[in-house]
Coordinates of C-alpha atoms in Angstrom, one line a residue:
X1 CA 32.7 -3.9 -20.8
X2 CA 33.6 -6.5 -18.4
X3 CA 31.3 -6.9 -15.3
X4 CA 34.0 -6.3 -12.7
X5 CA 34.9 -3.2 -14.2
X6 CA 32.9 -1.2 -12.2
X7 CA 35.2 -1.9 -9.3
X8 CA 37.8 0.1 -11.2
X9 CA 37.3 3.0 -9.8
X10 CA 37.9 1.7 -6.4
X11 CA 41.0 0.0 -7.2
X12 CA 42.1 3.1 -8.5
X13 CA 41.7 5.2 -5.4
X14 CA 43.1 2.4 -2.9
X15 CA 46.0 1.5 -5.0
X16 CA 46.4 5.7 -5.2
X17 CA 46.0 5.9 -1.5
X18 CA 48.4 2.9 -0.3
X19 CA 50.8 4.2 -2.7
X20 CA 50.5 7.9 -1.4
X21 CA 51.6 6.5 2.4
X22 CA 54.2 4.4 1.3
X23 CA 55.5 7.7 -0.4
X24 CA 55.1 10.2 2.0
X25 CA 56.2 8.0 4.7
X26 CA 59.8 7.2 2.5
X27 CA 60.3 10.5 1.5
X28 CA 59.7 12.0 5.5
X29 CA 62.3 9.2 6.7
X30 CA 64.7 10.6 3.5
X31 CA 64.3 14.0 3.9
X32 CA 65.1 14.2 7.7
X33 CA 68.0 11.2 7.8
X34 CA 70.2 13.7 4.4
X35 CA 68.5 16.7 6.4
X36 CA 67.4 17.8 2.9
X37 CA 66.4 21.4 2.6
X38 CA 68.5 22.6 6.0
X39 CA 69.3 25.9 4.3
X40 CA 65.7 27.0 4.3
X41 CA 63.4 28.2 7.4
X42 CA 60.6 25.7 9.2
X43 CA 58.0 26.8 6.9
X44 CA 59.7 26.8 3.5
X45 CA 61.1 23.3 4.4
X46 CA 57.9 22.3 4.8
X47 CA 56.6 23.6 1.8
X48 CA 59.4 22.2 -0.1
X49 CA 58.8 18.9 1.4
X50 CA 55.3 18.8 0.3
X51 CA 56.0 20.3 -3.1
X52 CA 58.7 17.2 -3.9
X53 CA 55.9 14.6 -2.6
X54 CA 53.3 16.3 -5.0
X55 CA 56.1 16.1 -7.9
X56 CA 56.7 12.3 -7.2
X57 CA 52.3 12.0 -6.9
X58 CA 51.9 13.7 -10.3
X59 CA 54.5 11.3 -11.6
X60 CA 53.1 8.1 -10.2
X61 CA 49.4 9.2 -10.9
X62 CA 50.0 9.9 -15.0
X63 CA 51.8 6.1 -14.4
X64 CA 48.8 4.6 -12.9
X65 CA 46.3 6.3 -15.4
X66 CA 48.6 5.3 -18.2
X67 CA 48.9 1.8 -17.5
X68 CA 45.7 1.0 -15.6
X69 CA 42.4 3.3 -15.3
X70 CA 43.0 4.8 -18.8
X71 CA 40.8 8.4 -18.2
X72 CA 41.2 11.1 -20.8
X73 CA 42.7 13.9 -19.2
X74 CA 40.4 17.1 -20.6
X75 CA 41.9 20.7 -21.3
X76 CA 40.6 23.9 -23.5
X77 CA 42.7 27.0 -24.4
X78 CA 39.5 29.0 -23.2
X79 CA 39.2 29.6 -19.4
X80 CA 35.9 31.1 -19.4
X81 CA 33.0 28.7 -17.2
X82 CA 30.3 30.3 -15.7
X83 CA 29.8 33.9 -13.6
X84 CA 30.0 31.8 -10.8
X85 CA 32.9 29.8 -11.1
X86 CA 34.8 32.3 -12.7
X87 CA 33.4 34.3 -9.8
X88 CA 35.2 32.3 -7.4
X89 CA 38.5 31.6 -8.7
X90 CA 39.1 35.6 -9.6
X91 CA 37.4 35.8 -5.4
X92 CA 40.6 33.9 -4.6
X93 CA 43.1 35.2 -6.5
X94 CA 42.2 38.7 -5.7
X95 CA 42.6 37.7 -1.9
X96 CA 45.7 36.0 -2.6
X97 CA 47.0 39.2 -4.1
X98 CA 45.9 41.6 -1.8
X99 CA 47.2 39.9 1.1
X100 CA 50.8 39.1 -0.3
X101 CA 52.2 41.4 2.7
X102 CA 50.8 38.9 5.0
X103 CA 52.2 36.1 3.0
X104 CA 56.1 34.5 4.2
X105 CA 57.6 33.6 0.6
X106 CA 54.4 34.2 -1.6
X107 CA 55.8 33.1 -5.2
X108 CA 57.1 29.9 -3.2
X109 CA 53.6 29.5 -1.1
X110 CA 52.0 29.7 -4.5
X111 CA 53.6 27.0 -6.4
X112 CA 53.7 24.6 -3.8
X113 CA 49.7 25.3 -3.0
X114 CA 49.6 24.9 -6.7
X115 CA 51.7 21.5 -6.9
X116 CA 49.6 20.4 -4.2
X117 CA 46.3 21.4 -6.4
X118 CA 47.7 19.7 -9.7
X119 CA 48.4 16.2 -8.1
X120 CA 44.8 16.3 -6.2
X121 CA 42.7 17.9 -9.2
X122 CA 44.7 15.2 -11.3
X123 CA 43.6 12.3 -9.2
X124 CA 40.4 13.0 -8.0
X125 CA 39.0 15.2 -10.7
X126 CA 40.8 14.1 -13.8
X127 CA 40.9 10.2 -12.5
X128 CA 38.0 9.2 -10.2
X129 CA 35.3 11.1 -11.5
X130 CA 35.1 10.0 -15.3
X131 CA 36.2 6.4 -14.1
X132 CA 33.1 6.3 -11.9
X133 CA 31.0 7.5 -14.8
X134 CA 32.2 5.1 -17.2
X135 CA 32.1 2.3 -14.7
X136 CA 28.9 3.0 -12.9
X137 CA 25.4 1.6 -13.9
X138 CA 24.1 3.8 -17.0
X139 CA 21.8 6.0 -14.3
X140 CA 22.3 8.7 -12.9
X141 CA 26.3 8.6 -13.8
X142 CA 26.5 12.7 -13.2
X143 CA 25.0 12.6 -10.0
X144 CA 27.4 9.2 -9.1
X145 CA 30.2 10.8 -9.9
X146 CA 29.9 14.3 -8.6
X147 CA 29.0 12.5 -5.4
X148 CA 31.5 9.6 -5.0
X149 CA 34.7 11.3 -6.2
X150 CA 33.6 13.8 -3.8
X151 CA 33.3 11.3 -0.8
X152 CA 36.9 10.2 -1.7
X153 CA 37.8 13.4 -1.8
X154 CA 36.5 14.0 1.4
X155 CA 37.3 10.4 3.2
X156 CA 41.4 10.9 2.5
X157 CA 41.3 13.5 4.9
X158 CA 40.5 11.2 7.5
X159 CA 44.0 10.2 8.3
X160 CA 44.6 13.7 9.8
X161 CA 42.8 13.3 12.9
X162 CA 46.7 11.8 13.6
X163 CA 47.6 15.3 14.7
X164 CA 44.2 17.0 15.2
X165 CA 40.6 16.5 17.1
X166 CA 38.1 14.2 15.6
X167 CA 35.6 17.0 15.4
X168 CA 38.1 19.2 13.7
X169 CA 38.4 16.2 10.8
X170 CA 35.0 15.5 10.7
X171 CA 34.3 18.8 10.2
X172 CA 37.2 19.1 7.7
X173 CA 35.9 15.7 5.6
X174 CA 32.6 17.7 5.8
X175 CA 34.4 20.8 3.9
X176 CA 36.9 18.8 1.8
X177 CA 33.9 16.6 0.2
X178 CA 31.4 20.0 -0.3
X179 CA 34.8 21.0 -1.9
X180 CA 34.5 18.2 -3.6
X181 CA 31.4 18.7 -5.5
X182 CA 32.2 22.2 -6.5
X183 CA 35.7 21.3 -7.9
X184 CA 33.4 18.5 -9.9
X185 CA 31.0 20.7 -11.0
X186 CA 33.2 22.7 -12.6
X187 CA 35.4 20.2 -14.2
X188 CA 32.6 19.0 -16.0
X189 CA 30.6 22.5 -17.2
X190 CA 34.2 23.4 -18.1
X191 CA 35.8 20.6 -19.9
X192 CA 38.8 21.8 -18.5
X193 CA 41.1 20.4 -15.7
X194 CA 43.0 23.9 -15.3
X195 CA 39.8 25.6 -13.9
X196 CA 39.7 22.9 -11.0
X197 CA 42.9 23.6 -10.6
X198 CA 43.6 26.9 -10.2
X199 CA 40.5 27.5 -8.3
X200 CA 42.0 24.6 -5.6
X201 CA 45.5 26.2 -6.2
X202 CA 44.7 29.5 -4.8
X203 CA 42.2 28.3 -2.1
X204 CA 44.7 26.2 -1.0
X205 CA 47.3 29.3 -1.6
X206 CA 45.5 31.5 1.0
X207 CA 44.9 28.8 3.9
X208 CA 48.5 27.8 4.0
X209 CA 49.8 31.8 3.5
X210 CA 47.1 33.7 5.1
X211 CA 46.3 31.5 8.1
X212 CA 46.9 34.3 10.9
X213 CA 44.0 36.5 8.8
X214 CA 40.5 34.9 10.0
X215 CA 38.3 37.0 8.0
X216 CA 40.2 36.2 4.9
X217 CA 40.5 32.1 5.3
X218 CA 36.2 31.8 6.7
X219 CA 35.8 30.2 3.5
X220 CA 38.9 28.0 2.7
X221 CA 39.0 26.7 7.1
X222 CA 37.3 23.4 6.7
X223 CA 37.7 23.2 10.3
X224 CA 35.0 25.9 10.7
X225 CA 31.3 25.2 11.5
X226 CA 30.8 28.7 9.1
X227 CA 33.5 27.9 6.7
X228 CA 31.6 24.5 6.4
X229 CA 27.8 26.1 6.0
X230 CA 29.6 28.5 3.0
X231 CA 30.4 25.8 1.5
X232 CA 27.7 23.6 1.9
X233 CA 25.7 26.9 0.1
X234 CA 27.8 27.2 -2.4
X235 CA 27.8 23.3 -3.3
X236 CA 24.1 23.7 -3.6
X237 CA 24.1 26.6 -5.8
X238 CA 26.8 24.8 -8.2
X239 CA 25.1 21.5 -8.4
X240 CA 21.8 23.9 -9.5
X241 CA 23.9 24.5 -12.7
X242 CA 23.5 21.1 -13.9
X243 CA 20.2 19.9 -12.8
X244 CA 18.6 20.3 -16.1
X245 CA 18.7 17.9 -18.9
X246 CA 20.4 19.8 -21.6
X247 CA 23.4 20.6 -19.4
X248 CA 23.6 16.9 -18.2
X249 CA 23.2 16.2 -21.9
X250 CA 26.1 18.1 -22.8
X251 CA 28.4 16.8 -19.9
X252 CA 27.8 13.4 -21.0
X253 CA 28.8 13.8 -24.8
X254 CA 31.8 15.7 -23.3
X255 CA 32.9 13.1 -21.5
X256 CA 31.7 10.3 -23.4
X257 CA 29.4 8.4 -20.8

């Protein structure tokens, strides 16, 4: 392994990042100049407009993992994790489906919120946080990655204090990166990039359908001192399912570290 490899990780994420802007901001000035998607209403061209940016990310991230960081992409035919994880994922689809009244377009909201989960969980999850691993001093590499990816995770959302409060994105980097490590946590018990996925799909699902139901989104608002403290409860109680050795043992033979 080449000493400056451990800076691969990085160069990953920035070349991911400037990539991402130069994107979104072409796609924004294309899809308003052709007035692409006139025929729907403000909230499904929206939608539509991020689903196409998350189709072109998925694209250009299986590029830049082909030709450059070079991560094997994990996936099992069995879905089964832990109570709790599985807990949490059937918590969200559960609300999903019992609030589909509530919900403009649901199939639509769905598979954008899961477009939007794919090209995130493929980055950060399936990317970042075996390329840290593999690329970190041999100590600790579990711990590294669980928390680095996760302050990625969490640091992207910084460029949305644009349109919002500082407070509301400090608080939502706060949320995104405790996100973070509970997303990591159960890509790596799991072996399987679909759990992250769905479980990011639907939470992202209800915040974007469900966002006039406050009692229903308290767990899924980042922007919400509660919301925040859940999460920061549940991110202790998932990184408690790896602490011991023969579950760290086991993650690192499944991911070759």
């Amino acid at each position: 392994m080449k000493e400056n490899s451990k800076f691969k990780p990085l160069i990953t994420y920035f070349i991911w990042l400037i990539c991402f802007l130069l994107i979104q901001s072409a796609w924004v000035w294309i899809f308003l100049k052709f007035r692409i998607g006139d025929s729907f209403d403000l909230q499904k061209r929206i939608l539509f407009r991020m689903g196409i940016l998350e189709v072109i990310m998925l694209i250009f991230c299986w590029m830049l993992n082909h030709f450059y960081t070079h991560e094997k992409l994990l996936f099992k035919k069995t879905f089964y994790l832990s109570f709790l994880g599985d807990f949490l994922i059937a918590f969200y689809m559960v609300v999903f489906e019992k609030n589909l009244y509530r919900i403009h377009a649901p199939l639509f909201c769905l598979t954008i919120a899961l477009l939007v989960a794919c090209a995130e969980e493929f980055i950060m999850r399936g990317m970042l946080l075996p390329s840290i691993m593999h690329h970190v001093h041999k100590t600790h590499v579990i711990w590294k990655g669980i928390f680095l990816s996760s302050f990625l995770f969490g640091i992207t959302h910084l460029m949305n204090i644009l349109h919002q409060s500082a407070y509301q994105t400090m608080l939502q980097m706060i949320g995104t990166f405790l996100l973070g490590i509970i997303l990591a946590v159960i890509y790596l018990k799991s072996g399987n990039l679909i759990m992250p996925i769905l479980l990011h799909g639907f939470l992202d699902a209800c915040s974007i359908g469900i966002s006039t139901s406050h009692s229903t989104t308290m767990l899924n608002n980042h922007g919400n001192p509660l919301g925040t403290l859940i999460l920061f409860v549940l991110a202790l109680l998932f990184l408690a399912t790896v602490v011991s050795k023969k579950q760290q043992a086991k993650i690192e033979k499944r991911f070759n570290v």
